[in-house]
GROMACS .gro file of C-alpha atoms in nm:
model
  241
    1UNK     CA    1   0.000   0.000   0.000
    2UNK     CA    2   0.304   0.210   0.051
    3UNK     CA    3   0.281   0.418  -0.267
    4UNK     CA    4   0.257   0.759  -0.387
    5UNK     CA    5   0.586   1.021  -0.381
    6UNK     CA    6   0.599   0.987  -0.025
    7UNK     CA    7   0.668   1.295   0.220
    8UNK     CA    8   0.954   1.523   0.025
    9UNK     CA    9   1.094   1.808   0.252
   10UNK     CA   10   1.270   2.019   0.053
   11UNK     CA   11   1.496   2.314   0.220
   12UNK     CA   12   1.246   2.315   0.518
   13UNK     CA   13   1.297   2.490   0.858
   14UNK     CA   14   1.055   2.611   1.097
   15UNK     CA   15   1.155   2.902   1.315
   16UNK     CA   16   0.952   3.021   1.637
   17UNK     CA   17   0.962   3.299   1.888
   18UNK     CA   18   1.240   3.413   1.664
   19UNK     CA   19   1.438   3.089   1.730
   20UNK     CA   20   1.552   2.811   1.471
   21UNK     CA   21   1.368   2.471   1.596
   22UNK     CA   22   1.419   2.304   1.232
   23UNK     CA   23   1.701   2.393   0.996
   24UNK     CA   24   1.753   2.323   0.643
   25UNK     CA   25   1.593   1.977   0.638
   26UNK     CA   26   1.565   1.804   0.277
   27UNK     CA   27   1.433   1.467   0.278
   28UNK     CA   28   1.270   1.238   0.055
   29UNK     CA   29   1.046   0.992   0.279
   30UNK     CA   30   0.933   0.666   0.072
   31UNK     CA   31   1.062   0.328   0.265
   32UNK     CA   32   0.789   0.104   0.398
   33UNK     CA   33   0.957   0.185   0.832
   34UNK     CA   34   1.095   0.509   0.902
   35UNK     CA   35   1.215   0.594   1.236
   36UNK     CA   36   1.272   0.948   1.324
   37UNK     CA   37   1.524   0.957   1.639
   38UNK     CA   38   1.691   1.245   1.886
   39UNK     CA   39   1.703   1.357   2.192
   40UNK     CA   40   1.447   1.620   2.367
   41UNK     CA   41   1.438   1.951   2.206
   42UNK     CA   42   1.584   1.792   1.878
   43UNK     CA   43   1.296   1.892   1.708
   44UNK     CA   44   1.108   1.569   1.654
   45UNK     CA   45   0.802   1.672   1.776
   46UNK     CA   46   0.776   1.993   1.554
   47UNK     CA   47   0.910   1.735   1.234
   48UNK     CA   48   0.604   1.541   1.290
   49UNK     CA   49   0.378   1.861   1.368
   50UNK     CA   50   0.525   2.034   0.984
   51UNK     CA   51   0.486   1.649   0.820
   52UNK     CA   52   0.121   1.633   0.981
   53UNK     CA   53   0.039   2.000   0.819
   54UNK     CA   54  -0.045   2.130   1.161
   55UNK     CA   55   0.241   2.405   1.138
   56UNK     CA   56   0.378   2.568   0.851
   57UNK     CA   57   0.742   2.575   0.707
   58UNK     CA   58   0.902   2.922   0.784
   59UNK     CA   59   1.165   2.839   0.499
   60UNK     CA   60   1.113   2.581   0.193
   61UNK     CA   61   0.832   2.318   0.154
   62UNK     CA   62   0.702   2.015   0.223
   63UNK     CA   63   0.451   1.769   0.032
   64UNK     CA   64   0.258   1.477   0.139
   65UNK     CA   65   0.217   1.228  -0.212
   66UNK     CA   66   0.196   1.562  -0.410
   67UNK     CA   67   0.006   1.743  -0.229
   68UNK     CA   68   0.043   2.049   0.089
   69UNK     CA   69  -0.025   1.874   0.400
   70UNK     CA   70  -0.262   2.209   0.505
   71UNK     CA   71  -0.506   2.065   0.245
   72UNK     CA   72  -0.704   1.846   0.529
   73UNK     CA   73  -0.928   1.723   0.279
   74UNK     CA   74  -0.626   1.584   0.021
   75UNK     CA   75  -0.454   1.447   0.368
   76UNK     CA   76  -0.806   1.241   0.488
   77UNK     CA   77  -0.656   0.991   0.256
   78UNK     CA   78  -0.283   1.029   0.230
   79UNK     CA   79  -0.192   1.082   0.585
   80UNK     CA   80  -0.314   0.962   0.953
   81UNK     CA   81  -0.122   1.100   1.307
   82UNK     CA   82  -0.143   0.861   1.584
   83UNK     CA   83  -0.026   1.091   1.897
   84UNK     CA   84   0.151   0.985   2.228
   85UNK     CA   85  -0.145   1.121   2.397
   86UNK     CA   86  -0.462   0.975   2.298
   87UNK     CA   87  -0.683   1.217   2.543
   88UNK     CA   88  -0.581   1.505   2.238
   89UNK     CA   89  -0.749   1.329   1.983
   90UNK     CA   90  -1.009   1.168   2.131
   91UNK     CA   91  -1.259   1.443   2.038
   92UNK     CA   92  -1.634   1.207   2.113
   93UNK     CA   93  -1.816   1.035   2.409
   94UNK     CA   94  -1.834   0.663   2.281
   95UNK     CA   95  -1.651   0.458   2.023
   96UNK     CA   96  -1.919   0.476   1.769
   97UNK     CA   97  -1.916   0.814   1.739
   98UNK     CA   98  -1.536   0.865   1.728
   99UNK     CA   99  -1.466   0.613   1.484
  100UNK     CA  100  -1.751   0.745   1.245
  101UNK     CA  101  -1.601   1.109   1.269
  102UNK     CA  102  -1.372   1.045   0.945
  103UNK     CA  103  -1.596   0.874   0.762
  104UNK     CA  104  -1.843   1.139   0.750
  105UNK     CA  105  -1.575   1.374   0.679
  106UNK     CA  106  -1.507   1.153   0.360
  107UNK     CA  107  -1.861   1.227   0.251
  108UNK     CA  108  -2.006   0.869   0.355
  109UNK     CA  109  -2.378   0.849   0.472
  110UNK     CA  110  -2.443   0.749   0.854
  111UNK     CA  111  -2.567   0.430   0.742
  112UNK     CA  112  -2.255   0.363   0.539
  113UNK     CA  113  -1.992   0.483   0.812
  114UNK     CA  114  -2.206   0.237   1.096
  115UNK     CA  115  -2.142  -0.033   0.913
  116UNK     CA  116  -1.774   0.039   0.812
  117UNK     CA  117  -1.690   0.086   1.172
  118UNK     CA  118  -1.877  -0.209   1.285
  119UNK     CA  119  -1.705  -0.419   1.023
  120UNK     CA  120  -1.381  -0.291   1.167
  121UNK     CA  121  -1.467  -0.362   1.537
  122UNK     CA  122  -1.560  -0.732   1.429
  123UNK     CA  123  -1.246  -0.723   1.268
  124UNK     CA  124  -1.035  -0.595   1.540
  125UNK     CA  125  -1.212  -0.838   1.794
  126UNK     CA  126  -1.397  -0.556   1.964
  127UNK     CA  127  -1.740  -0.510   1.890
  128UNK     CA  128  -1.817  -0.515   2.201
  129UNK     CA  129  -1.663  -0.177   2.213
  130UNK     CA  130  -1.956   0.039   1.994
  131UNK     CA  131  -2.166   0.171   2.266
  132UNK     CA  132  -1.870   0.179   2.526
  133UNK     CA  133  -1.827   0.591   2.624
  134UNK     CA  134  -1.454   0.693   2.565
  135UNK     CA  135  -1.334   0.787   2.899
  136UNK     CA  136  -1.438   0.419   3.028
  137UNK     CA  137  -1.186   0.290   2.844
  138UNK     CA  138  -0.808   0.212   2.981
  139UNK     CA  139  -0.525   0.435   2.805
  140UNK     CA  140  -0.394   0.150   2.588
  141UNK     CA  141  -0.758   0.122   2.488
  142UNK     CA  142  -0.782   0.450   2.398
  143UNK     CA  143  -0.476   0.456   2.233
  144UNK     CA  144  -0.605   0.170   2.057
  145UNK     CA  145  -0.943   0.385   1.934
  146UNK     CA  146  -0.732   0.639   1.789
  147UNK     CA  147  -0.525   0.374   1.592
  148UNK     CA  148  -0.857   0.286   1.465
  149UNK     CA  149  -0.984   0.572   1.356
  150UNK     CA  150  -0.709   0.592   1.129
  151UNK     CA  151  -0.735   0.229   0.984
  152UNK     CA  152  -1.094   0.326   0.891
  153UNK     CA  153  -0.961   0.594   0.684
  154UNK     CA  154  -0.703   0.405   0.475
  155UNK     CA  155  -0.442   0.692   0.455
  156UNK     CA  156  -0.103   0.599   0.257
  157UNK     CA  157   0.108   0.668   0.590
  158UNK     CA  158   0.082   0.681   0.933
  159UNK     CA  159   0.318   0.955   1.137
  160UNK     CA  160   0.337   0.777   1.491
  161UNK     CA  161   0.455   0.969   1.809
  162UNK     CA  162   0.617   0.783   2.026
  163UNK     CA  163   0.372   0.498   2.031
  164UNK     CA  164   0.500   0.309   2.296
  165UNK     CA  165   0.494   0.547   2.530
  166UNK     CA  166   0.299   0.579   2.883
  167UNK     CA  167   0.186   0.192   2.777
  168UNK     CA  168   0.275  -0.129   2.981
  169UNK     CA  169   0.444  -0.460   2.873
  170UNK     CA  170   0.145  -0.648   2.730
  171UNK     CA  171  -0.018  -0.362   2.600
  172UNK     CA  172   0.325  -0.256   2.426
  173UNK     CA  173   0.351  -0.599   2.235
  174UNK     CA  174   0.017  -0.609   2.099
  175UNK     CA  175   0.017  -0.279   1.964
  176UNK     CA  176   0.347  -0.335   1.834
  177UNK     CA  177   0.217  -0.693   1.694
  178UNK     CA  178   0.000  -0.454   1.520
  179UNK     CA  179   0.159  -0.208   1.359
  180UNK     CA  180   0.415  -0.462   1.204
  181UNK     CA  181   0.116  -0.614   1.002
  182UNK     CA  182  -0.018  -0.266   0.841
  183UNK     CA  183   0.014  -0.164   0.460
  184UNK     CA  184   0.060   0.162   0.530
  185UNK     CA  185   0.392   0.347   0.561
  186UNK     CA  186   0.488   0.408   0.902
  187UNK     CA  187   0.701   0.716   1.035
  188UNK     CA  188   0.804   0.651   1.388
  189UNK     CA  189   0.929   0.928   1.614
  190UNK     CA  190   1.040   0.820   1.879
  191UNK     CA  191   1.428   0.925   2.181
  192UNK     CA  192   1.404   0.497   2.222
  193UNK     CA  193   1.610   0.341   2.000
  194UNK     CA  194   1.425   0.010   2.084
  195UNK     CA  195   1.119   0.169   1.925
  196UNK     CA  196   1.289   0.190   1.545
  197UNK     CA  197   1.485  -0.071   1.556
  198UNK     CA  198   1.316  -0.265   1.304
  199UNK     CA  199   1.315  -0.006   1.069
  200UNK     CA  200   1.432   0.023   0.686
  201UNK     CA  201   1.581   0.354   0.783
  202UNK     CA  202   1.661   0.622   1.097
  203UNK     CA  203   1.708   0.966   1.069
  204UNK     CA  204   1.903   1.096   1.337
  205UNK     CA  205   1.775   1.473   1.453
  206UNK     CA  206   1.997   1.693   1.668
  207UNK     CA  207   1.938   2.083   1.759
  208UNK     CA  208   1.688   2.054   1.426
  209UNK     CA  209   1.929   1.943   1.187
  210UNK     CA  210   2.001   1.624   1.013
  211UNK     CA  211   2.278   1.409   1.220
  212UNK     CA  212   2.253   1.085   1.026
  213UNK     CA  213   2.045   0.930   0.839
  214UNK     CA  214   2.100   0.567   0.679
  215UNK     CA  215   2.000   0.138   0.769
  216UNK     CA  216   1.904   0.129   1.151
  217UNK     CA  217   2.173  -0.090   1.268
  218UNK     CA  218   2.470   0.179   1.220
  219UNK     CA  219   2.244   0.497   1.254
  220UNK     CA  220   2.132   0.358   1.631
  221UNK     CA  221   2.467   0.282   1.706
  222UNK     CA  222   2.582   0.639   1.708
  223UNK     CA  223   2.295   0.750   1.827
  224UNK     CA  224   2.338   0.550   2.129
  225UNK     CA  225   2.674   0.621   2.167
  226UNK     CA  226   2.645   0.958   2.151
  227UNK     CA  227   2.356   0.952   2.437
  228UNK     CA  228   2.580   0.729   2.675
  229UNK     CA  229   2.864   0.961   2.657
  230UNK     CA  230   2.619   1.294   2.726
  231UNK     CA  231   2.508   1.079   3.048
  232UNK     CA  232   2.883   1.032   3.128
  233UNK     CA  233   2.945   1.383   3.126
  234UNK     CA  234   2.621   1.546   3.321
  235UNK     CA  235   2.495   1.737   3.039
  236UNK     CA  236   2.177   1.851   3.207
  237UNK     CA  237   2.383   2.018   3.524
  238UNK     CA  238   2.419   2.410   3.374
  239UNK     CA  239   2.125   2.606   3.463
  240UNK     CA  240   2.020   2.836   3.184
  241UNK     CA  241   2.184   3.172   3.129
   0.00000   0.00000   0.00000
């Protein structure tokens, strides 16, 4: 499913409160597992935020399968943003009504997005979920609603932020169990190495910049390296100036 031109970043930087967060970033996004890795304040989270549309580039541009990721009504099927957070997406009071958000978005009748959800929930093992209200539901459950919210809209890639995040053990596996078995092109952003690991590339992002950016193995390496010897030397000690 992993077609299209993928997300190209051409010459993009984002710059707020006057200060640089993203710098010069040109990037051609196609591979089926992308991981996205770097410290905090690297500027991951604002990578995802100018991939996702929901800022816009102060220098250069970026396109999502040929189109500007602003365009929310192009991006219902090219693109799908499954936050760390799932209480700032969750936007409904029960599962039903969440999940048929999208569709009726697409243009799809209430009949016709009822029975595409409920199709999905068989699917997915959880039918038993339809009538459930939202804040009943555990994180990793909600987490899990989000996720499919997204399936039911089909998009060519997911952006993920830091999925694993805030989630225990069991909960961890089968979402990762998951995500392995999707079509869709997955962008992980993630500071966990452990998270990416299994991906066909790793960028590397430090002080909004491109570090590295190559096979996971090598890329990861560094990366870790370069983390264990900040640790060594007390980096966060220096109170701001």
């Amino acid at each position: 499913m992993t077609g299209g031109s993928g997300i190209i970043l051409t010459k993009a930087g984002v710059t707020l409160a006057g200060k640089p967060i993203l710098s010069d970033l040109t990037l051609t996004l196609t591979e089926p597992r992308i991981g996205i890795v770097g410290r905090n304040g690297s500027g991951k989270t604002t990578l995802l935020r100018l991939m996702a549309g929901l800022i816009a580039p102060s220098t250069g541009q970026v396109s999502v399968d040929g189109a500007a990721p602003d365009d929310r009504k192009a991006m219902l099927t090219r693109l799908g943003i499954l936050f760390q957070n799932p209480d700032h997406q969750i936007l409904f009071p029960t599962v039903a009504e969440e999940l048929g958000f999208g569709l009726r978005q697409m243009g799809q009748t209430e009949a016709q997005a009822t029975a595409a959800l409920r199709a999905l929930l068989a699917a997915e093992g959880r039918s038993h979920w339809e009538k459930a209200a939202t804040h009943t539901l555990s994180q990793g459950q909600r987490h899990y609603l989000c996720l499919m919210s997204i399936l039911l809209m089909a998009p060519e890639t997911i952006l993920l932020d830091e999925p694993f995040a805030g989630l225990d053990l069991p909960t961890q596996i089968r979402l990762s169990r998951r995500l392995a078995a999707l079509p869709q092109r997955l962008i992980t952003i993630s500071h966990d190495p452990a998270a990416v690991a299994r991906c066909d590339r790793v960028i590397w992002l430090d002080a909004g910049r491109i570090k590295a950016d190559g096979p996971a193995a090598p890329t990861l390496a560094a990366f870790t390296a370069a983390m264990a010897e900040l640790g060594e030397r007390d980096a966060d000690t220096d109170l701001p100036g």
